[in-house]
Coordinates of C-alpha atoms in Angstrom, one line a residue:
M14 CA -20.4 2.0 0.1
K15 CA -22.8 -1.0 -0.2
R16 CA -22.2 -1.0 -4.2
L17 CA -18.6 -1.2 -3.8
I18 CA -18.7 -4.2 -1.2
S19 CA -21.3 -6.1 -3.5
K20 CA -18.9 -5.7 -6.4
G21 CA -15.9 -6.9 -4.3
L22 CA -14.2 -3.5 -4.5
M23 CA -14.4 -3.2 -0.9
F24 CA -13.6 -5.7 1.8
G25 CA -12.6 -8.0 -1.1
N26 CA -10.3 -10.9 -0.6
L27 CA -10.9 -11.0 3.1
V28 CA -10.4 -14.4 4.9
P29 CA -13.7 -15.9 6.2
I30 CA -13.5 -17.0 9.8
E31 CA -16.5 -19.4 10.4
S32 CA -15.3 -22.3 12.2
P33 CA -15.7 -22.4 16.3
A34 CA -12.1 -23.6 16.5
L35 CA -10.8 -20.8 14.6
I36 CA -12.8 -18.2 16.5
E37 CA -11.7 -19.5 19.8
R38 CA -8.1 -19.2 18.8
Y39 CA -8.8 -15.7 17.6
N40 CA -10.4 -14.9 20.9
R41 CA -7.4 -16.3 22.7
A42 CA -5.1 -13.9 20.7
L43 CA -7.3 -11.1 20.8
K44 CA -7.6 -11.3 24.7
S45 CA -4.0 -11.4 24.9
L46 CA -3.5 -8.4 22.6
T47 CA -6.3 -6.2 23.7
G48 CA -8.2 -7.7 26.7
K49 CA -11.3 -8.0 24.5
E50 CA -13.2 -10.8 22.9
T51 CA -15.9 -11.2 20.2
K52 CA -19.0 -13.0 20.4
L53 CA -19.7 -13.1 16.4
A54 CA -20.2 -16.6 15.0
D55 CA -18.5 -15.6 11.8
F56 CA -16.5 -12.8 10.5
H57 CA -13.8 -11.9 8.0
I58 CA -10.0 -10.6 8.5
D59 CA -7.4 -8.9 6.7
I60 CA -3.6 -9.9 6.6
S61 CA -3.3 -8.6 10.0
G62 CA -6.3 -10.4 11.6
Y63 CA -8.3 -7.1 11.7
S64 CA -12.0 -7.6 11.1
P65 CA -14.5 -4.8 10.1
E66 CA -17.3 -6.8 11.8
V67 CA -15.5 -7.1 15.0
G68 CA -14.5 -3.4 14.7
D69 CA -18.2 -2.7 14.4
E70 CA -19.1 -5.1 17.4
L71 CA -16.3 -3.4 19.7
D72 CA -17.0 0.0 18.3
D73 CA -13.3 0.2 17.8
H74 CA -11.8 -0.1 14.3
L75 CA -8.4 0.4 15.7
Y76 CA -8.5 -2.4 18.2
L77 CA -5.3 -3.8 16.6
N78 CA -3.7 -0.5 16.0
K79 CA -3.6 1.7 18.8
N80 CA -2.0 5.1 18.2
G81 CA -1.5 3.9 14.6
C82 CA 1.9 3.3 15.4
N83 CA 3.0 -0.3 16.3
R84 CA 0.3 -2.5 14.5
Q85 CA -0.6 -5.8 16.2
F86 CA -1.8 -8.8 14.2
I87 CA -3.4 -12.1 14.7
L88 CA -2.4 -15.0 12.2
L89 CA -5.0 -17.9 11.9
T90 CA -3.7 -19.2 8.6
T91 CA -1.2 -18.4 5.9
D92 CA -3.8 -17.9 3.6
Q93 CA -3.9 -14.2 5.1
K94 CA -0.8 -13.3 3.0
T95 CA -2.9 -12.5 -0.1
A96 CA -5.6 -10.3 1.9
P97 CA -5.7 -6.5 2.0
L98 CA -4.5 -4.6 4.9
L99 CA -7.5 -2.1 6.2
N100 CA -7.1 1.0 8.0
A101 CA -3.5 1.3 6.8
K102 CA -1.5 4.1 8.6
F103 CA 1.7 3.3 6.9
S104 CA 2.3 2.2 3.3
T105 CA 5.1 -0.2 4.4
S106 CA 3.0 -2.3 6.8
R107 CA 1.3 -4.7 4.4
G108 CA 4.5 -5.4 2.6
I109 CA 6.3 -6.0 5.7
L110 CA 3.4 -8.5 6.8
T111 CA 3.5 -10.3 3.5
K112 CA 7.2 -10.7 3.5
F113 CA 7.0 -12.1 7.2
I114 CA 4.4 -14.7 6.3
A115 CA 6.2 -15.7 3.0
G116 CA 9.5 -15.8 4.7
N117 CA 8.3 -18.2 7.4
E118 CA 5.4 -20.0 5.7
A119 CA 6.4 -23.4 6.6
Q120 CA 6.7 -22.5 10.3
L121 CA 3.7 -20.4 10.4
F122 CA 1.9 -23.2 8.6
S123 CA 2.9 -25.6 11.5
L124 CA 2.1 -23.3 14.3
T125 CA -1.3 -22.1 13.0
A126 CA -2.4 -25.6 12.6
R127 CA -3.0 -25.6 16.3
D128 CA -3.1 -22.0 17.5
A129 CA -3.3 -18.5 16.5
V130 CA 0.0 -16.5 16.1
A131 CA -0.2 -13.1 17.7
G132 CA 2.4 -10.4 17.6
E133 CA 3.3 -7.0 16.6
L134 CA 5.1 -4.6 14.1
E135 CA 7.3 -3.1 16.6
N136 CA 9.5 0.0 16.3
T137 CA 11.2 2.3 18.7
V138 CA 8.4 4.9 18.4
F139 CA 5.4 4.2 20.5
E140 CA 3.6 7.6 20.3
L141 CA 4.0 9.9 17.5
T142 CA 3.7 13.3 19.5
S143 CA 5.1 15.2 16.5
P144 CA 5.5 14.8 12.6
A145 CA 9.5 15.0 13.4
R146 CA 9.0 11.5 15.3
L147 CA 8.3 9.7 12.0
F148 CA 11.8 10.0 11.1
D149 CA 13.0 7.9 14.1
I150 CA 11.1 5.0 12.7
R151 CA 13.9 3.3 10.8
R152 CA 13.4 -0.4 11.3
I153 CA 10.4 -2.8 11.8
T154 CA 10.7 -5.8 13.9
V155 CA 8.0 -8.4 13.7
V156 CA 7.6 -9.9 17.3
A157 CA 5.4 -12.8 17.3
D158 CA 4.3 -15.9 19.1
T159 CA 1.4 -18.5 19.7
T160 CA -1.0 -17.7 22.6
G161 CA 0.4 -20.7 24.2
N162 CA 3.9 -19.2 23.8
H163 CA 5.0 -22.3 21.7
L164 CA 8.0 -20.3 20.2
A165 CA 9.2 -19.2 23.5
E166 CA 8.8 -22.7 25.0
A167 CA 10.7 -24.1 21.8
E168 CA 13.5 -21.8 22.3
K169 CA 13.8 -22.7 25.9
L170 CA 13.9 -26.4 25.2
S171 CA 16.6 -25.9 22.5
R172 CA 18.8 -24.3 25.2
L173 CA 18.0 -27.3 27.6
V174 CA 18.9 -29.8 24.8
E175 CA 22.0 -27.9 24.3
R176 CA 22.8 -28.1 28.0
F177 CA 22.1 -31.9 28.1
R178 CA 24.7 -32.3 25.2
T179 CA 27.4 -30.4 26.6
E180 CA 27.2 -30.7 30.3
E181 CA 29.0 -33.5 32.1
D182 CA 26.7 -35.8 34.2
A183 CA 23.6 -34.5 32.5
W184 CA 22.2 -38.0 32.1
W185 CA 21.9 -38.1 36.0
N186 CA 20.4 -34.6 36.1
D187 CA 16.6 -35.8 36.8
V188 CA 15.4 -31.9 37.0
L189 CA 16.8 -31.1 33.7
I190 CA 15.4 -34.2 32.0
A191 CA 11.9 -33.7 33.6
E192 CA 12.0 -30.2 32.4
M193 CA 12.9 -31.2 28.9
I194 CA 10.2 -33.7 28.9
A195 CA 7.5 -31.3 29.9
L196 CA 8.4 -28.8 27.4
A197 CA 8.6 -31.5 24.5
E198 CA 5.2 -32.4 25.3
K199 CA 4.1 -29.1 24.3
T200 CA 6.5 -28.0 21.6
G201 CA 7.1 -31.5 19.9
D202 CA 10.8 -32.8 19.0
V203 CA 12.6 -29.5 18.2
T204 CA 15.8 -31.4 17.3
R205 CA 14.1 -32.8 14.3
N206 CA 11.5 -30.3 13.7
P207 CA 12.8 -27.0 14.9
V208 CA 10.3 -24.3 15.0
A209 CA 11.8 -20.6 14.9
L210 CA 10.8 -17.6 13.0
K211 CA 13.4 -16.0 10.6
A212 CA 13.2 -12.7 8.6
T213 CA 11.6 -10.9 11.2
T214 CA 13.5 -7.5 10.9
Y215 CA 12.8 -5.0 8.0
D216 CA 14.2 -1.5 7.1
Q217 CA 11.5 1.2 6.7
G218 CA 12.9 3.8 4.2
N219 CA 10.6 5.8 2.2
F220 CA 7.0 5.6 3.2
W221 CA 3.6 7.3 3.4
T222 CA 1.7 7.6 6.7
A223 CA -1.9 8.8 7.4
H224 CA -0.5 10.5 10.3
F225 CA -0.8 14.5 10.6
G226 CA -3.2 14.6 7.7
G227 CA -0.9 12.3 5.4
I228 CA 2.8 12.7 4.6
Y229 CA 5.1 11.0 2.0
I230 CA 8.5 10.7 3.5
F231 CA 11.4 10.1 0.8
R232 CA 14.7 10.3 3.0
D233 CA 16.5 7.3 1.4
L234 CA 17.3 9.3 -2.1
D235 CA 20.1 11.6 -3.2
H236 CA 17.5 14.6 -3.0
P237 CA 15.4 13.6 0.1
A238 CA 12.1 15.4 0.9
A239 CA 8.8 15.2 2.6
I240 CA 5.4 16.0 1.0
S241 CA 2.6 16.9 3.2
V242 CA -1.2 16.4 2.0
G243 CA -2.2 19.0 4.6
P244 CA -0.6 22.3 4.8
K245 CA 3.1 21.9 5.3
E246 CA 3.5 24.9 7.8
A247 CA 1.5 22.5 10.4
L248 CA 4.3 20.1 10.4
G249 CA 6.7 22.2 12.1
Q250 CA 10.6 21.7 11.9
L251 CA 11.4 18.4 10.2
P252 CA 15.0 16.9 9.8
V253 CA 14.9 17.0 5.9
R254 CA 15.8 20.1 4.0
Y255 CA 12.8 20.1 1.7
V256 CA 9.1 20.0 2.8
F257 CA 6.5 20.5 0.0
G258 CA 2.8 20.6 0.0
L259 CA 0.7 19.2 -2.6
G260 CA 0.1 22.7 -4.2
D261 CA 4.0 23.0 -4.9
R262 CA 3.7 21.4 -8.2
N263 CA 6.9 22.5 -9.8
Q264 CA 9.0 21.6 -6.9
I265 CA 7.3 18.1 -6.6
A266 CA 7.9 17.8 -10.5
K267 CA 11.6 18.4 -10.2
F268 CA 11.9 16.4 -7.1
L269 CA 10.6 13.5 -9.2
E270 CA 12.8 14.1 -11.9
I271 CA 16.3 14.6 -10.1
N272 CA 15.6 11.4 -8.2
D273 CA 14.9 9.7 -11.5
L274 CA 11.4 8.3 -10.0
A275 CA 9.1 9.0 -12.8
E276 CA 8.6 8.8 -16.5
P277 CA 6.0 10.2 -19.1
I278 CA 3.5 7.6 -20.2
V279 CA 4.0 8.5 -23.9
S280 CA 7.8 7.2 -23.7
A281 CA 7.4 4.5 -21.1
P282 CA 8.5 1.0 -22.5
G283 CA 5.5 -1.2 -23.2
A284 CA 2.7 1.2 -22.6
D285 CA -0.5 1.7 -24.8
A286 CA -0.2 5.6 -24.4
S287 CA -3.1 6.1 -26.5
A288 CA -5.5 3.8 -24.7
I289 CA -4.3 5.1 -21.2
L290 CA -4.7 8.8 -22.1
R291 CA -8.1 8.1 -23.4
Q292 CA -9.4 6.3 -20.3
K293 CA -7.9 9.1 -18.3
M294 CA -10.0 11.5 -20.4
D295 CA -13.2 9.4 -20.2
F296 CA -12.6 9.6 -16.3
I297 CA -12.3 13.4 -16.4
V298 CA -15.5 13.6 -18.6
V299 CA -17.5 11.5 -16.2
A300 CA -16.5 13.6 -13.2
A301 CA -17.4 16.9 -14.9
A302 CA -20.6 15.7 -16.4
A303 CA -21.7 14.3 -12.8
E304 CA -20.8 17.5 -11.3
L305 CA -23.2 19.5 -13.6
G306 CA -25.9 16.8 -13.5
L307 CA -25.3 15.7 -17.4
D308 CA -26.3 12.6 -18.5
I309 CA -23.7 10.2 -19.3
G310 CA -25.9 7.4 -20.5
H311 CA -24.4 3.6 -19.9
G312 CA -20.9 5.3 -19.8
S313 CA -19.9 4.0 -23.1
R314 CA -17.1 5.6 -25.2
R315 CA -19.9 6.9 -27.6
D316 CA -22.0 8.2 -24.4
L317 CA -19.1 10.0 -23.1
R318 CA -18.1 11.5 -26.4
Q319 CA -21.5 13.1 -26.6
A320 CA -21.2 14.3 -22.9
A321 CA -17.8 16.0 -23.9
A322 CA -19.3 17.8 -26.7
A323 CA -22.2 19.0 -24.5
L324 CA -19.4 20.2 -21.9
G325 CA -17.6 22.0 -24.5
A326 CA -15.6 24.8 -22.9
R327 CA -16.6 23.8 -19.6
L328 CA -14.3 20.7 -20.1
P329 CA -11.4 20.8 -17.3
E330 CA -8.2 22.1 -18.4
A331 CA -6.8 18.7 -17.4
F332 CA -8.7 17.1 -20.3
Q333 CA -7.8 19.6 -22.8
G334 CA -4.1 18.9 -22.0
L335 CA -4.5 15.2 -22.2
A336 CA -6.4 15.6 -25.6
A337 CA -3.4 17.7 -26.8
L338 CA -1.0 15.1 -25.8
L339 CA -3.4 12.3 -27.3
R340 CA -3.3 14.3 -30.7
W341 CA 0.3 14.2 -30.9
V342 CA 0.5 10.5 -30.1
E343 CA -2.0 9.6 -32.6
T344 CA -1.8 12.0 -35.4
G345 CA 1.6 13.8 -35.1
G346 CA -0.2 17.1 -33.9
P347 CA 2.0 19.6 -32.4
W348 CA 4.0 18.9 -29.2
P349 CA 2.0 20.1 -26.2
R350 CA 4.0 22.4 -23.9
I351 CA 2.6 20.8 -20.6
T352 CA 4.7 22.2 -17.7
S353 CA 4.1 21.0 -14.1
A354 CA 1.8 24.1 -13.6
H355 CA -0.6 22.6 -15.9
P356 CA -3.3 20.5 -14.3
S357 CA -2.9 17.5 -16.6
Y358 CA 0.9 17.4 -16.0
F359 CA 0.9 14.5 -13.2
Y360 CA -1.8 12.6 -15.1
T361 CA 1.0 12.1 -17.9
L362 CA 3.4 10.4 -15.8
R363 CA 3.9 7.0 -14.0
A364 CA 6.7 5.8 -11.7
K365 CA 9.8 4.2 -13.0
P366 CA 10.4 0.6 -12.1
H367 CA 12.5 0.7 -8.9
A368 CA 12.0 -0.1 -5.1
D369 CA 9.6 2.9 -4.5
R370 CA 7.5 2.4 -7.5
D371 CA 4.3 1.8 -5.6
L372 CA 4.9 4.8 -3.2
V373 CA 5.7 7.0 -6.3
N374 CA 2.4 5.8 -8.1
M375 CA 0.5 6.3 -4.7
L376 CA 1.8 10.0 -4.7
L377 CA 0.9 10.5 -8.4
A378 CA -2.6 9.2 -7.8
E379 CA -3.1 11.8 -5.0
L380 CA -1.8 14.4 -7.5
S381 CA -4.3 13.3 -10.2
P382 CA -7.4 12.0 -8.3
L383 CA -9.7 12.1 -11.4
D384 CA -7.9 9.2 -12.6
V385 CA -10.0 6.7 -10.4
R386 CA -8.7 3.7 -11.8
Q387 CA -5.1 4.6 -10.5
L388 CA -6.7 6.1 -7.3
F389 CA -8.3 2.8 -6.8
I390 CA -5.3 0.6 -7.3
C391 CA -2.5 2.7 -5.6
H392 CA -4.5 4.7 -2.8
K393 CA -7.6 2.8 -1.7
E394 CA -7.7 4.9 1.7
L395 CA -8.2 7.9 -0.5
F396 CA -10.4 6.6 -3.0
Y397 CA -12.9 5.3 -0.4
H398 CA -12.7 8.9 1.4
L399 CA -13.4 10.7 -1.9
Y400 CA -16.1 8.2 -3.2
R401 CA -18.4 8.9 -0.4
S402 CA -18.8 12.7 -1.8
W403 CA -19.2 11.8 -5.4
P404 CA -22.4 12.3 -7.5
E405 CA -24.4 9.0 -7.6
A406 CA -23.9 8.9 -11.3
K407 CA -20.1 9.0 -11.0
K408 CA -20.4 6.3 -8.1
E409 CA -22.2 4.0 -10.4
Y410 CA -20.0 4.4 -13.5
V411 CA -16.9 4.1 -11.6
A412 CA -18.1 0.8 -9.5
D413 CA -19.3 -0.8 -12.8
Y414 CA -16.0 0.2 -14.7
L415 CA -13.7 -1.3 -11.9
E416 CA -15.8 -4.3 -11.7
R417 CA -15.6 -4.7 -15.6
E418 CA -12.2 -3.7 -16.6
Y419 CA -10.1 -4.2 -13.4
Q420 CA -11.5 -7.0 -11.3
I421 CA -11.3 -9.7 -13.9
D422 CA -7.6 -9.2 -14.5
K423 CA -5.8 -7.1 -11.7
A424 CA -2.3 -8.3 -12.3
G425 CA -2.6 -7.6 -16.3
A426 CA -4.3 -4.3 -15.7
R427 CA -1.4 -3.2 -13.2
S428 CA 1.2 -4.5 -15.9
R429 CA -0.4 -2.5 -18.7
L430 CA -0.7 0.6 -16.5
F431 CA 2.5 0.7 -14.5
G432 CA 4.7 -1.8 -16.2
P433 CA 6.3 -5.1 -14.9
E434 CA 7.7 -5.3 -11.2
P435 CA 10.9 -3.5 -10.8
A436 CA 13.2 -6.4 -10.5
M437 CA 12.1 -7.9 -13.7
E438 CA 13.9 -5.4 -15.9
E439 CA 16.2 -2.6 -16.0
T440 CA 15.0 0.7 -16.8
P441 CA 15.9 1.8 -20.4
A442 CA 17.1 5.4 -21.0
I443 CA 14.2 7.4 -22.4
P444 CA 15.1 9.4 -25.5
G445 CA 14.0 12.9 -25.5
W446 CA 13.3 13.0 -21.6
S447 CA 15.8 15.8 -20.3
R448 CA 17.2 15.6 -16.8
P449 CA 17.9 18.6 -15.1
G450 CA 21.0 19.4 -13.2
R451 CA 21.3 18.8 -9.6
G452 CA 20.4 22.4 -8.7
D453 CA 18.0 23.6 -6.0
I454 CA 14.8 21.9 -6.3
L455 CA 12.7 25.0 -5.0
D456 CA 13.6 26.6 -8.5
A457 CA 12.2 23.7 -10.5
V458 CA 9.6 23.8 -13.3
G459 CA 8.6 20.5 -14.8
P460 CA 10.1 18.9 -17.9
W461 CA 7.5 18.8 -20.6
G462 CA 7.7 22.3 -21.6
A463 CA 11.5 21.5 -22.5
V464 CA 11.1 18.3 -24.3
R465 CA 11.4 17.7 -27.8
K466 CA 10.6 14.3 -29.4
E467 CA 10.2 13.1 -32.9
R468 CA 7.1 11.0 -33.2
R469 CA 7.8 7.5 -33.9

């Protein structure tokens, strides 16, 4: 993992905390939330205030996320809004924190200028005793205040000011005036500079969770379902009609189709299908060659072609399927009949532009784990987990590739791979991409074998 850290691919973009004043504020907040403190002279924090160095010191990397259910946070600066979220247990947590900071940036800037803001992503579920309890999480409320209770005191002062304005003979109420003066010394003039947080409640619709081995919950769709990373039988009874495992490829393929969640790369608007397919094929060659101990040289396109030739019939089926699709794209070869049963099927898809685009791309990354670029972008937790078991040659190639090709232009790479942000344009109809009827998704087979499309 040191290679990833040195290249900025792990723990990258964390916020450095070095000044004694910030460390003191962090300790006050940490003490109020957990009863613990750090003795470190400097460390780094993510968007929630979690620090891997502090986690090592305390021997507890969930010190702000007990039970993984109601994540606590410490804000020392609004710069945290661009930092990643480490040890995420829910796919929605970082988005909620980002929206909270952005929606209250002026107020938080004022508050963090003199104190830390501590709080919690609160829902009505405090302990996940069974997978079914996940469906009780519907709304997240961000509860926050400074360690000096500045917001609570400001709210109290606002109520006293209102009493002073409306009550008869308030000018002669010495107790009321004295209390107002004492609070104003802490909060400032709340009549001219009101400090109150807004946009603190967020819906949690469709999401991924690391709990119970990993589950994708799609409940706010016309055809809801849950997709389990582990054995689906272990989940027990869930309040949703369809529950799939990752091995239920036909069912997942149709689930994506009938909910209009995914599109084929070769028909995706603005996508350079040839370049994307070639890169996916390169990743598969690297994985296959590394497993067999074959030399991939410097990992250049020429080196990988030679490795592919050396592998020959030992190349995975996923590579063969993508190669057939590439021949159709570039030379007008025969249309490949790639159904959802084929190992290359999910490598050929990307999410459509909609509110759950990132979640669907995360699921597709889990279903096509040899595409290490998509895995790194869309599902970092799984990327880091798998990276540890890779052969050294693959680790070196992947780290060098991501540093060279992704780190220099993250936004551009995401746009080229997944298209513009969902709100930027309407999703056009895709010619030749047939939609099945709204039947029982348990009887599904993926669409590729049924599609016919003239080469443009």
